[in-house]
Coordinates of C-alpha atoms in Angstrom, one line a residue:
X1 CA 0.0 0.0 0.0
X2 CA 1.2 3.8 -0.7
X3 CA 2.1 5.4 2.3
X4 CA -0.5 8.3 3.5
X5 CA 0.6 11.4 3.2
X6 CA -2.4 13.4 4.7
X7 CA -2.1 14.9 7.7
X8 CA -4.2 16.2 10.8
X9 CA -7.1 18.4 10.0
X10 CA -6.2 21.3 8.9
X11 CA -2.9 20.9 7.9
X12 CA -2.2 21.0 4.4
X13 CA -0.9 17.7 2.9
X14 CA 2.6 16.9 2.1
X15 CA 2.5 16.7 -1.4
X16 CA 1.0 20.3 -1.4
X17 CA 3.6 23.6 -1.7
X18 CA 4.2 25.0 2.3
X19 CA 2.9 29.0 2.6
X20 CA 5.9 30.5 3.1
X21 CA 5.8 32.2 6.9
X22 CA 4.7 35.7 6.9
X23 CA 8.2 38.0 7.7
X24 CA 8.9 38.2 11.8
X25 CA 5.0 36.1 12.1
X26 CA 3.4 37.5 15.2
X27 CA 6.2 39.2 16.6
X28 CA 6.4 41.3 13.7
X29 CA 2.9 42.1 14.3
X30 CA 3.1 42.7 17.7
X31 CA 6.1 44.7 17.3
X32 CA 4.1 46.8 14.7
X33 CA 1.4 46.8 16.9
X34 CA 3.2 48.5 19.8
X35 CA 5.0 50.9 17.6
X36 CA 1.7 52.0 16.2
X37 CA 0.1 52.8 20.5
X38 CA 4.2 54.5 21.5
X39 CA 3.4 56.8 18.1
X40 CA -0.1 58.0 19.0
X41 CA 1.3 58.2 22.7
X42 CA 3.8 60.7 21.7
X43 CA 1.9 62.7 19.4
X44 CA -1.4 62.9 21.6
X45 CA 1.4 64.3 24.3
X46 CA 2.6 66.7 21.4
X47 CA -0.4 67.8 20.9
X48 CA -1.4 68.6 24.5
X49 CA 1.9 70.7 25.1
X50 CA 0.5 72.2 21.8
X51 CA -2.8 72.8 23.7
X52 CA -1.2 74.3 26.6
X53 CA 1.2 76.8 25.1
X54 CA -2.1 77.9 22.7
X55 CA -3.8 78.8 26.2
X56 CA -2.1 81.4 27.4
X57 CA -1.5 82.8 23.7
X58 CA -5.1 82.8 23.8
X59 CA -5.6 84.8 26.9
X60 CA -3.1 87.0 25.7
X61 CA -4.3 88.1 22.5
X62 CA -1.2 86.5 20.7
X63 CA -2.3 85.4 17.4
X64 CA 1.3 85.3 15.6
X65 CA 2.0 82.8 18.7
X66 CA -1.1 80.8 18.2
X67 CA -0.7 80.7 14.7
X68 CA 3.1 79.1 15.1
X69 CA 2.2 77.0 17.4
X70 CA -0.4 75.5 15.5
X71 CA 2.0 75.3 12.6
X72 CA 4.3 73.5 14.6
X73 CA 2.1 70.8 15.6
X74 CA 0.9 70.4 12.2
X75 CA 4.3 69.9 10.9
X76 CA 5.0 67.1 13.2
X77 CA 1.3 65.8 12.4
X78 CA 2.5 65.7 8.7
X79 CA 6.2 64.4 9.3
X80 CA 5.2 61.5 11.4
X81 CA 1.9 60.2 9.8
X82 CA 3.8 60.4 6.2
X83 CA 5.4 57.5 4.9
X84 CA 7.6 59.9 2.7
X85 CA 9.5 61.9 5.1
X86 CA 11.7 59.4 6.7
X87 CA 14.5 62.0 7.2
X88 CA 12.6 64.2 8.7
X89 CA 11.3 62.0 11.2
X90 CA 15.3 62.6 12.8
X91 CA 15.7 65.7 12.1
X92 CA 12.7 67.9 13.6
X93 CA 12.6 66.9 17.1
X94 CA 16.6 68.2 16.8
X95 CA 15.8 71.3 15.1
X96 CA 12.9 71.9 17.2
X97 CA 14.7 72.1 20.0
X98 CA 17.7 74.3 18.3
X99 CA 15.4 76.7 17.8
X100 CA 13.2 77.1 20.8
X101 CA 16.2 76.7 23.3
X102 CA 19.1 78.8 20.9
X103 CA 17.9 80.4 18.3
X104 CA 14.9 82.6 19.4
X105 CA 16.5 83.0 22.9
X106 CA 19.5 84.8 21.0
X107 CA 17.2 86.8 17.9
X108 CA 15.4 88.3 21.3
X109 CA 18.1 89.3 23.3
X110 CA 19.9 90.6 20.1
X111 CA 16.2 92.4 19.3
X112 CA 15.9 93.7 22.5
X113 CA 19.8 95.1 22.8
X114 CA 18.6 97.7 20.1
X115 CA 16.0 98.6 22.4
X116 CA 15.3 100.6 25.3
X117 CA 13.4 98.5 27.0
X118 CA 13.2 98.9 30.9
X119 CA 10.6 98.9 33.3
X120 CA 9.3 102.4 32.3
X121 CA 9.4 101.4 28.6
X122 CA 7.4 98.2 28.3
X123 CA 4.6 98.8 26.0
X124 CA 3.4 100.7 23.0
X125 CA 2.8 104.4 23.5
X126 CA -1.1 104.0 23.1
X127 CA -0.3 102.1 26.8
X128 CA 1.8 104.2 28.3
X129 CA -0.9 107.1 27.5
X130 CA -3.3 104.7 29.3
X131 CA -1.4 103.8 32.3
X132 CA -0.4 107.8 32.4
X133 CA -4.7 108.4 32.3
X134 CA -5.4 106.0 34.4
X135 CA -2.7 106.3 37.1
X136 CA -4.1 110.0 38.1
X137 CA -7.5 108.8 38.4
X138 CA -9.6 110.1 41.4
X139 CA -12.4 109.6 42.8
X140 CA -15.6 111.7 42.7
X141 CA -19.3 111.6 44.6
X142 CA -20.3 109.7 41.9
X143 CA -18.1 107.4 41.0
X144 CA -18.8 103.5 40.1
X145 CA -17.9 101.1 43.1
X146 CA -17.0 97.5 41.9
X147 CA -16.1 94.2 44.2
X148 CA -12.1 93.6 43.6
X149 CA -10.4 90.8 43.2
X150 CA -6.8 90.5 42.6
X151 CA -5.0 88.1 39.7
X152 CA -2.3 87.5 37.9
X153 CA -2.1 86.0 34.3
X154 CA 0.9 83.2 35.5
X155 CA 2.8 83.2 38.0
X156 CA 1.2 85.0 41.7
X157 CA 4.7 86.4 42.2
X158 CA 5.8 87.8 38.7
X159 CA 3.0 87.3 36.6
X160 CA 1.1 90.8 35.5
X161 CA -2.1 92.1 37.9
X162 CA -5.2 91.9 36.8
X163 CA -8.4 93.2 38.3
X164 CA -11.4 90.9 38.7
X165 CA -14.2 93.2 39.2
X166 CA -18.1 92.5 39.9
X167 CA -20.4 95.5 39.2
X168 CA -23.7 95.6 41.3
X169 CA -25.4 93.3 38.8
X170 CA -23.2 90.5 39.4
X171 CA -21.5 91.6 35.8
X172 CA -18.0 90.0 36.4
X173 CA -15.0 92.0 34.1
X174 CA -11.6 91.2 33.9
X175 CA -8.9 94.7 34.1
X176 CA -5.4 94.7 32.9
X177 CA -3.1 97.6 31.6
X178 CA -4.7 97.4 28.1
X179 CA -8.1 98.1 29.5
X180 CA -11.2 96.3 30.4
X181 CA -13.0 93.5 28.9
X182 CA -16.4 91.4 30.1
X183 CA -15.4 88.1 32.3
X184 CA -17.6 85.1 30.9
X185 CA -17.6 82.0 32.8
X186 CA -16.2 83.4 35.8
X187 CA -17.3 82.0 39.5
X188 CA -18.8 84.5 42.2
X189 CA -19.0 83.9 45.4
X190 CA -22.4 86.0 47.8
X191 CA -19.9 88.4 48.2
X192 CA -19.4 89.4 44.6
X193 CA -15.7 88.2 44.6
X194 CA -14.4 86.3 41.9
X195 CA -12.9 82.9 43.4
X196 CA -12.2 80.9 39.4
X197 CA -11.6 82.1 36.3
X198 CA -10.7 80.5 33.3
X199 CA -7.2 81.6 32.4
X200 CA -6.1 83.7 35.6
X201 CA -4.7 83.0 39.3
X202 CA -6.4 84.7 41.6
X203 CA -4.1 85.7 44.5
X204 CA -4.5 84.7 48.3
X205 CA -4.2 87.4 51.0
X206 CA -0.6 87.0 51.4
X207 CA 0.8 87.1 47.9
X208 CA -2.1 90.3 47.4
X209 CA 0.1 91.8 50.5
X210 CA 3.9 90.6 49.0
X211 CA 2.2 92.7 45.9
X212 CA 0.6 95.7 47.5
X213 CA 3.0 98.3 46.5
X214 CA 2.3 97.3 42.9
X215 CA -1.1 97.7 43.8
X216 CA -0.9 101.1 44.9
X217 CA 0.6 102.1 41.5
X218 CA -1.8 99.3 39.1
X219 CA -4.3 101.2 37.7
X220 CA -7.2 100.1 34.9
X221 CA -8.0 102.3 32.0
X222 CA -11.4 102.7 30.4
X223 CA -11.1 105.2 28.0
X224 CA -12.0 108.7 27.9
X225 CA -9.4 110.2 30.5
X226 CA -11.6 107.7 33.1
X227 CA -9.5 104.5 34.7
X228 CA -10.0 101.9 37.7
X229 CA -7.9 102.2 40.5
X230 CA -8.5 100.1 44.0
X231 CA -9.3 101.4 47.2
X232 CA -8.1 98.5 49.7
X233 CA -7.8 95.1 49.0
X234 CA -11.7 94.0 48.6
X235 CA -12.7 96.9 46.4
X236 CA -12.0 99.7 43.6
X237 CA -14.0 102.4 41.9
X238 CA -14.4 104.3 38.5
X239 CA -13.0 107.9 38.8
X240 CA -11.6 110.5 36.0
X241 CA -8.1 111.5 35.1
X242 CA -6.4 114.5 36.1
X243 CA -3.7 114.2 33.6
X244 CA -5.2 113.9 29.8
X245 CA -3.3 113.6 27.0
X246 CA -4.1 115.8 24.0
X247 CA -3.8 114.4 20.5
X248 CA -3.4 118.1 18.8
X249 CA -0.1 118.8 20.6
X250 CA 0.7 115.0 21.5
X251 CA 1.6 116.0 25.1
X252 CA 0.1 115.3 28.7
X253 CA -1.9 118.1 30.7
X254 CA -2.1 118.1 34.2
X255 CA -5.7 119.8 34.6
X256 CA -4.8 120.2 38.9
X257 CA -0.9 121.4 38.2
X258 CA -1.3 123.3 34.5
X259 CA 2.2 120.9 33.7
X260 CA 2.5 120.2 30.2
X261 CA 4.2 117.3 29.5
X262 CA 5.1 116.9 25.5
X263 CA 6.1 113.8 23.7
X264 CA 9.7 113.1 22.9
X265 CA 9.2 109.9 20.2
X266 CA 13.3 109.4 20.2
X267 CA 13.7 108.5 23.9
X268 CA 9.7 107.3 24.4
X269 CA 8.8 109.3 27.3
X270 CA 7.0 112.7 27.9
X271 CA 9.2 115.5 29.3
X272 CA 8.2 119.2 30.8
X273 CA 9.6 122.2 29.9
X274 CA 12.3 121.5 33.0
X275 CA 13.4 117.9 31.4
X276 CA 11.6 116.2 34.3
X277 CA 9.5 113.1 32.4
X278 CA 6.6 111.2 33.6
X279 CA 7.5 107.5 34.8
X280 CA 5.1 105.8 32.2
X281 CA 7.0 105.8 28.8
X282 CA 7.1 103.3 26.0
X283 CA 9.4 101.3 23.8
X284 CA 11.5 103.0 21.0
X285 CA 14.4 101.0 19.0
X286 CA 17.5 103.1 20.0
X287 CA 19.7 101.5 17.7
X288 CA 23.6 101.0 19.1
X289 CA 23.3 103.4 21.7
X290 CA 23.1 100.8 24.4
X291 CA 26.4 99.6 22.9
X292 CA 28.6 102.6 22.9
X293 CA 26.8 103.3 26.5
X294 CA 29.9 101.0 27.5
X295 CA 32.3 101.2 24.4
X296 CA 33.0 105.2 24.6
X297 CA 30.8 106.5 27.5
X298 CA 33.8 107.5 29.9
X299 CA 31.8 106.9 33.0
X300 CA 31.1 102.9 32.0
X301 CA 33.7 102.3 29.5
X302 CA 37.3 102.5 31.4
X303 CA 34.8 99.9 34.1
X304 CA 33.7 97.8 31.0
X305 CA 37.1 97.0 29.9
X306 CA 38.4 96.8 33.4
X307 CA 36.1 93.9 34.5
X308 CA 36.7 92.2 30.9
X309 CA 40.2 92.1 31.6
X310 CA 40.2 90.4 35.3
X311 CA 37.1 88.4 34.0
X312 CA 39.3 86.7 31.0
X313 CA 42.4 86.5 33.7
X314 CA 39.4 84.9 35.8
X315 CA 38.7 82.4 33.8
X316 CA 42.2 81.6 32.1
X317 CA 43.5 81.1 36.1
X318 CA 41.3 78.9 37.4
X319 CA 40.8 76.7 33.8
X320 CA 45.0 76.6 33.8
X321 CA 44.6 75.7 37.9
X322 CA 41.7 73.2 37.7
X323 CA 43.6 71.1 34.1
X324 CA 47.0 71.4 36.2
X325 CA 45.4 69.5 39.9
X326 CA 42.7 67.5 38.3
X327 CA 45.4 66.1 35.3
X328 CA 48.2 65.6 38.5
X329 CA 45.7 63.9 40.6
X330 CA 45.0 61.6 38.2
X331 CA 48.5 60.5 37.2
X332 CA 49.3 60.2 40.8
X333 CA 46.3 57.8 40.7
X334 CA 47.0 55.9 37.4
X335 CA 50.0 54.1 39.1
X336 CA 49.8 50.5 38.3
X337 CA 50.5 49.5 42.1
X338 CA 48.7 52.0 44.3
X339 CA 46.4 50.4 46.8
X340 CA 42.8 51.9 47.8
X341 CA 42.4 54.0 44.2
X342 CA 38.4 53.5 44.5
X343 CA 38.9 55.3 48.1
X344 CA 40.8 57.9 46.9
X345 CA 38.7 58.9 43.7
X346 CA 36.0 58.7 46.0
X347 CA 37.6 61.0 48.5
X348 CA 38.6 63.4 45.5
X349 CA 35.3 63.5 43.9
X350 CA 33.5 64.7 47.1
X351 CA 33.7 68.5 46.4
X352 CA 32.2 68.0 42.5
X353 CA 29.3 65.8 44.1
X354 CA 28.3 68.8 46.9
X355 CA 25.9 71.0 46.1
X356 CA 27.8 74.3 44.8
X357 CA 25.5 76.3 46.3
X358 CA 26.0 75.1 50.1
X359 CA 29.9 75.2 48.9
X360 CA 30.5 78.8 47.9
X361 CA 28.3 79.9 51.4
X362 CA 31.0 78.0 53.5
X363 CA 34.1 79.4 51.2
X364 CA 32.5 82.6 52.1
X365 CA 32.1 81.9 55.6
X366 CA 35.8 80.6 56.3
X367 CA 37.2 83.2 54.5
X368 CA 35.7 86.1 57.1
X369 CA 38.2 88.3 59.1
X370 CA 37.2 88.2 62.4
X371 CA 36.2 84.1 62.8
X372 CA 36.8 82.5 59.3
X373 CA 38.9 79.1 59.1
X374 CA 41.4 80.3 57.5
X375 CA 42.9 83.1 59.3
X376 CA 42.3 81.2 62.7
X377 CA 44.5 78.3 61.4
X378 CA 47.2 81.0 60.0
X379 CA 47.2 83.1 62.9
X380 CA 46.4 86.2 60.1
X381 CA 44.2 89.0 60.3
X382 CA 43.5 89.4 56.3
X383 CA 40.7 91.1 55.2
X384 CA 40.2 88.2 52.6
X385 CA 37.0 89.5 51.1
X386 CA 38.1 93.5 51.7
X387 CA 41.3 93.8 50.0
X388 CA 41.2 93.7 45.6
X389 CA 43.9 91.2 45.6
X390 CA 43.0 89.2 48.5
X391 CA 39.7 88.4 47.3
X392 CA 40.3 88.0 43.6
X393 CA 42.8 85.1 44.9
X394 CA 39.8 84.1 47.5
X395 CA 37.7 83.8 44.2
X396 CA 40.2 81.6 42.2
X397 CA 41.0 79.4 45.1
X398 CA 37.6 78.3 46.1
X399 CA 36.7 77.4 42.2
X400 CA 39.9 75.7 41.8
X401 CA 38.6 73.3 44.9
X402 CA 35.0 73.0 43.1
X403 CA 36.1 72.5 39.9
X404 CA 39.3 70.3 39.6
X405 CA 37.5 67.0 40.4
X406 CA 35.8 67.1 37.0
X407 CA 38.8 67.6 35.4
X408 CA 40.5 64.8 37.7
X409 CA 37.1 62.5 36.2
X410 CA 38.1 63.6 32.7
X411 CA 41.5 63.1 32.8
X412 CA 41.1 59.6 34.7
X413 CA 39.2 58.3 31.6
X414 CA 41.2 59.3 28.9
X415 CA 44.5 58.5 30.5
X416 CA 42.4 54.8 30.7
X417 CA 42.6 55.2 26.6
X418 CA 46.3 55.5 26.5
X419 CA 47.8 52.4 25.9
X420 CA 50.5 52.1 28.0
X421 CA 52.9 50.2 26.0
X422 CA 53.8 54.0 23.9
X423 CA 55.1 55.4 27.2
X424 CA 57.1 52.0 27.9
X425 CA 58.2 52.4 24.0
X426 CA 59.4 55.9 24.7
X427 CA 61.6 54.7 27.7
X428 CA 63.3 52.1 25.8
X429 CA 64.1 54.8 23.4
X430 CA 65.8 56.5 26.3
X431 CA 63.0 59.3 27.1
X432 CA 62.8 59.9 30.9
X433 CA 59.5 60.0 32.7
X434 CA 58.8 64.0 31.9
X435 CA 59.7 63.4 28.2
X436 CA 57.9 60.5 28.1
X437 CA 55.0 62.5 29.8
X438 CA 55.7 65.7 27.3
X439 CA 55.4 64.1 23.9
X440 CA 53.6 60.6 24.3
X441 CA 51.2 61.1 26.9
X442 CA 50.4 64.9 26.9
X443 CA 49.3 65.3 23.2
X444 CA 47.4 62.1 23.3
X445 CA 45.2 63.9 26.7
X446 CA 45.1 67.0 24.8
X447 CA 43.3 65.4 21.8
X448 CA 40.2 64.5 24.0
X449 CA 40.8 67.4 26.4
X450 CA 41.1 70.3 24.5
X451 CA 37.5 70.9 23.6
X452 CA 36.5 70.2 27.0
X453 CA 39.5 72.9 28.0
X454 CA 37.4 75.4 26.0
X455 CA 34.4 74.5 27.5
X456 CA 35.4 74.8 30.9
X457 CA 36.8 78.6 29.9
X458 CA 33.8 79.7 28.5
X459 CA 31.8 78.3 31.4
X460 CA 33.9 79.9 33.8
X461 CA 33.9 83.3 31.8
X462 CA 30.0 83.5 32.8
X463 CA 30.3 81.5 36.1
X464 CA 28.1 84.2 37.9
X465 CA 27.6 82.3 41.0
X466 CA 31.6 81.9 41.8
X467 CA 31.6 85.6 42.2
X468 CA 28.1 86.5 43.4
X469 CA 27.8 84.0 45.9
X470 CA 31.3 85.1 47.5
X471 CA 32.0 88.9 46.8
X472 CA 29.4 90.0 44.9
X473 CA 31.3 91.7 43.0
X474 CA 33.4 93.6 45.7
X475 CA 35.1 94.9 47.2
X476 CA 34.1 98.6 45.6
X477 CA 35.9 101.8 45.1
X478 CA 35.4 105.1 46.1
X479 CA 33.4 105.8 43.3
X480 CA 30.9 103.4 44.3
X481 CA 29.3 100.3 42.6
X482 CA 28.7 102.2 39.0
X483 CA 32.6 101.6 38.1
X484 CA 32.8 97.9 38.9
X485 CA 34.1 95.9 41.7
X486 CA 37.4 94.2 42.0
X487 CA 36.4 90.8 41.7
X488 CA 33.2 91.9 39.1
X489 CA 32.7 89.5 35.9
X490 CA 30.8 90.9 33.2
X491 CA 28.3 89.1 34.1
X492 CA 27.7 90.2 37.3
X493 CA 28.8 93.6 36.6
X494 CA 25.5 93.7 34.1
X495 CA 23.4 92.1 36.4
X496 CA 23.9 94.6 39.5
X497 CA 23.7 97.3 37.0
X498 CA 20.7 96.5 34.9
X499 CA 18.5 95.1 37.8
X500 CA 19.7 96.6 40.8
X501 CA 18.8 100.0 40.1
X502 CA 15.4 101.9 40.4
X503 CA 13.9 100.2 37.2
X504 CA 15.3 97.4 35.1
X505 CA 17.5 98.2 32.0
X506 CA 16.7 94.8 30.1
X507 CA 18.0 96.5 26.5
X508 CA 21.6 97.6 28.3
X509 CA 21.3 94.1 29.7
X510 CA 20.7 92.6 26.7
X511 CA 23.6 94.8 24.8
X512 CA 26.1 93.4 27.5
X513 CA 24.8 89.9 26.9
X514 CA 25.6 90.3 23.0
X515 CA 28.9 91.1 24.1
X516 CA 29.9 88.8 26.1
X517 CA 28.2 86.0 23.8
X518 CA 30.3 87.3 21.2
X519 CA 33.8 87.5 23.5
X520 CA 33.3 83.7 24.4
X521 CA 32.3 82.6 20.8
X522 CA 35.3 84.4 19.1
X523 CA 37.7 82.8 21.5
X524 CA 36.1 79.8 21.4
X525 CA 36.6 79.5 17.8
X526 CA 40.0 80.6 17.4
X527 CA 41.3 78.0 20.1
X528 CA 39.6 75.3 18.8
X529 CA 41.1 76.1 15.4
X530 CA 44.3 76.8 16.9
X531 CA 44.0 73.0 19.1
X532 CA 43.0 71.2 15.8
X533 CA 41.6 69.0 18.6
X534 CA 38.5 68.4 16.5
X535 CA 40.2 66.9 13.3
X536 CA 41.9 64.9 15.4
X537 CA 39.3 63.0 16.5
X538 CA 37.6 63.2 13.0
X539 CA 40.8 61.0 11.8

């Protein structure tokens, strides 16, 4: 008899061709499967960050920022539901990120630096006219009473005020420095006082106090010379303006005083007859003034160039100091028969795994006259923090200690890369140890370390809590604080003079930010050129 080549049910029969199996069979599937959830995952996530940046916009009145952020997330809509834009599926995450985190950050400094932008020239004029009306507002017998609530759009502490108001008809408005608007949707308690509203945090009693004196100064206009200003923390009230501005001569009258204030469109304010200005101006593009503010003014310039030359002696110093102990630490630890290395890269690695914060606070603490650490173990009396040079070698020494166990961590690994049969070579061709070291060792480190070198000097050429946290900035001259301190950066000579004065400069700040972005990426450049570290490693 023939042999039977059927088989169970089901299975095709041996003399019929075998399907081939589908490629991967269920894994492939499954795999596919999963890919398919992770990608809607990631792209319902996209789209509600897209969501919750639109929000604000929305509140805000932005429609250029709706409008690219909805482009945006219609890009990566069409990028990653294509089958034809492979590429791209690598490449706009990347650029995504370039731009939001280093291209628009440096276009708006670099846009406001041309600017004089400060916190008496915010807006547009049509604002500062408003805020001018609307700060002078008084009240008369007649004047509309509202219920108050205070807000913010963001955050309670920075964010801008906003009056939530409630007329006697339970009417609910929202009040900012552009004006008033009608409040749909909003939550009112028996009182009248807004407690929810869709797009603003109202303020507790506290954070309405930590405000108050902004308060004092917030005012709501409503047109017509008329504005809202609050009287106490629960209430505010509809008055007129005593200062009008009058289109015909563009200037400001003061109907109490008779002042006349007249526009001056170059520097965005309104001036009297005496050069006094009132505080509410606006923003005006100033060009490079902000610029040669520090480049030829006498008063700022012979400080400017000052601070940039201790700032780059700063940062050459302690880079030099930092490569020197970290790279001699780790060749004292590289010894082939040293016992308890993990202990002492542990030990060494202590002051880079502290908090640098908590660090520079004790630095500052033991270097104090009267009970610091180090004149008690010295037996000195040196004003460490007092005296120009005493401090600026204070400064160096403490970021020497924080710093040189990255560079020992560095170091550590690439001395690890070195095989050590070239510096054995190099002795059997009669090199000593330190010639050995100079021209076999050294340029092999110097390959990895060089860019990480120029890193570490540009880092430090900005390191704003080395000297703030310490000196801050001091010690001072005679002349005061205007001229720079002895152990000033650039950095922290901007700060204390854009912020620390009666209003914020954010366009000088934002001049002096140019500069210095410009000073590190020029000598960043040319070392890196000069090293030829990087086509070393491309070969």
């Amino acid at each position: 008899m023939g042999k039977d080549n059927s088989g169970p049910a089901g299975s095709p029969s041996a003399g019929a061709p075998a399907r081939p199996p589908l490629p991967g069979g269920r894994f492939a599937a499954r795999g596919s499967l999963t890919g398919t959830l992770v990608k809607i995952a990631l792209l319902g996530l996209f789209t509600a960050l897209g969501v919750w940046a639109v929000l604000p916009l929305y509140v805000a009145g932005n429609w250029w920022g709706i409008a690219l952020a909805v482009a945006v997330v219609a890009l990566v809509y069409w990028v990653y539901l294509s089958g034809r834009s492979v590429p791209a599926k690598y490449l706009v995450p990347g650029v995504l990120l370039l731009m939001a985190f280093q291209i628009f950050p440096v276009l708006y400094t670099m846009s406001t630096s041309l600017t004089n932008m400060s916190d008496g020239h915010r807006g547009t004029k049509e604002q500062a006219i408003a805020s001018i009306e609307a700060y002078s507002v008084v009240s008369a017998d007649d004047s509309e009473e509202y219920t108050l609530t205070v807000a913010t759009t963001g955050d309670p502490d920075t964010g801008e005020l906003v009056f939530l108001l409630t007329d006697d008809d339970g009417q609910a408005y929202a009040g900012d420095s552009e004006g008033l608007e009608e409040l749909p949707g909003a939550d009112v308690d028996d009182s009248g006082k807004v407690t929810e509203a869709f797009g603003y945090t109202v303020l507790s009693p506290n954070e309405v106090n930590a405000r108050s004196d902004e308060l004092q100064e917030f005012a709501v206009p409503t047109g017509d010379g008329a504005g809202i200003r609050s009287s106490g923390l629960n209430s505010a009230f509809e008055g007129t303006a005593q200062r009008v501005h009058d289109p015909g001569c563009d200037c400001i009258e003061d109907t109490e005083t008779g002042a006349v204030y007249t526009a001056d469109d170059e520097r965005g304010a309104f001036y009297d007859e005496d050069g006094e200005r009132l505080a509410q101006g606006w923003q005006v593009g100033v060009g490079f003034d902000n610029f040669l503010r520090f480049l030829i003014n006498p008063t700022f310039a012979s400080a400017f160039f000052g601070t940039l030359v201790w700032n780059i002696a700063f940062a050459a110093s302690v880079t030099f100091l930092v490569f020197v102990v970290g790279l001699a630490v780790a060749l004292t630890l590289h010894t082939p028969r040293l016992r308890g290395k993990t202990v002492y890269r542990i030990l060494v690695v202590l002051p880079y795994a502290m908090s640098s914060l908590a660090m520079y606070l004790l630095w500052r603490d033991m270097f104090n006259t009267d009970f610091g650490l180090f004149n008690r173990m010295l037996g000195t009396d040196v004003d460490w923090l007092g005296d120009a040079w005493a401090a600026r070698g204070a400064v160096v020494l403490a970021n020497v200690w924080l710093g040189y166990p990255y560079m020992f961590l560095v170091a550590t690994g690439a001395l690890q890369a070195i095989p050590r049969e070239l510096s054995q070579a190099a002795r059997l061709d009669g090199a000593g140890p330190w010639q050995a070291f100079r021209h076999v060792t050294l340029p092999l480190l110097m390959v990895a370390m060089a860019p990480i070198l120029i890193a570490t000097f540009a880092f430090n050429f900005n390191n704003f809590n080395a000297v703030w946290l310490l000196t801050r900035g001091g010690p001072f001259p005679a002349e005061g604080t205007m001229s720079g301190g002895a152990t000033d950066l650039l950095i922290t000579y901007t700060y204390r003079l854009a912020f620390s004065e009666a209003t914020a400069q954010y366009g000088y700040a934002a001049a002096m930010s140019v500069m210095i972005f410009l000073i590190v990426s020029v000598m960043s450049v040319v070392s890196l050129s000069r090293s030829r570290a990087l086509q070393e490693v491309d070969r």
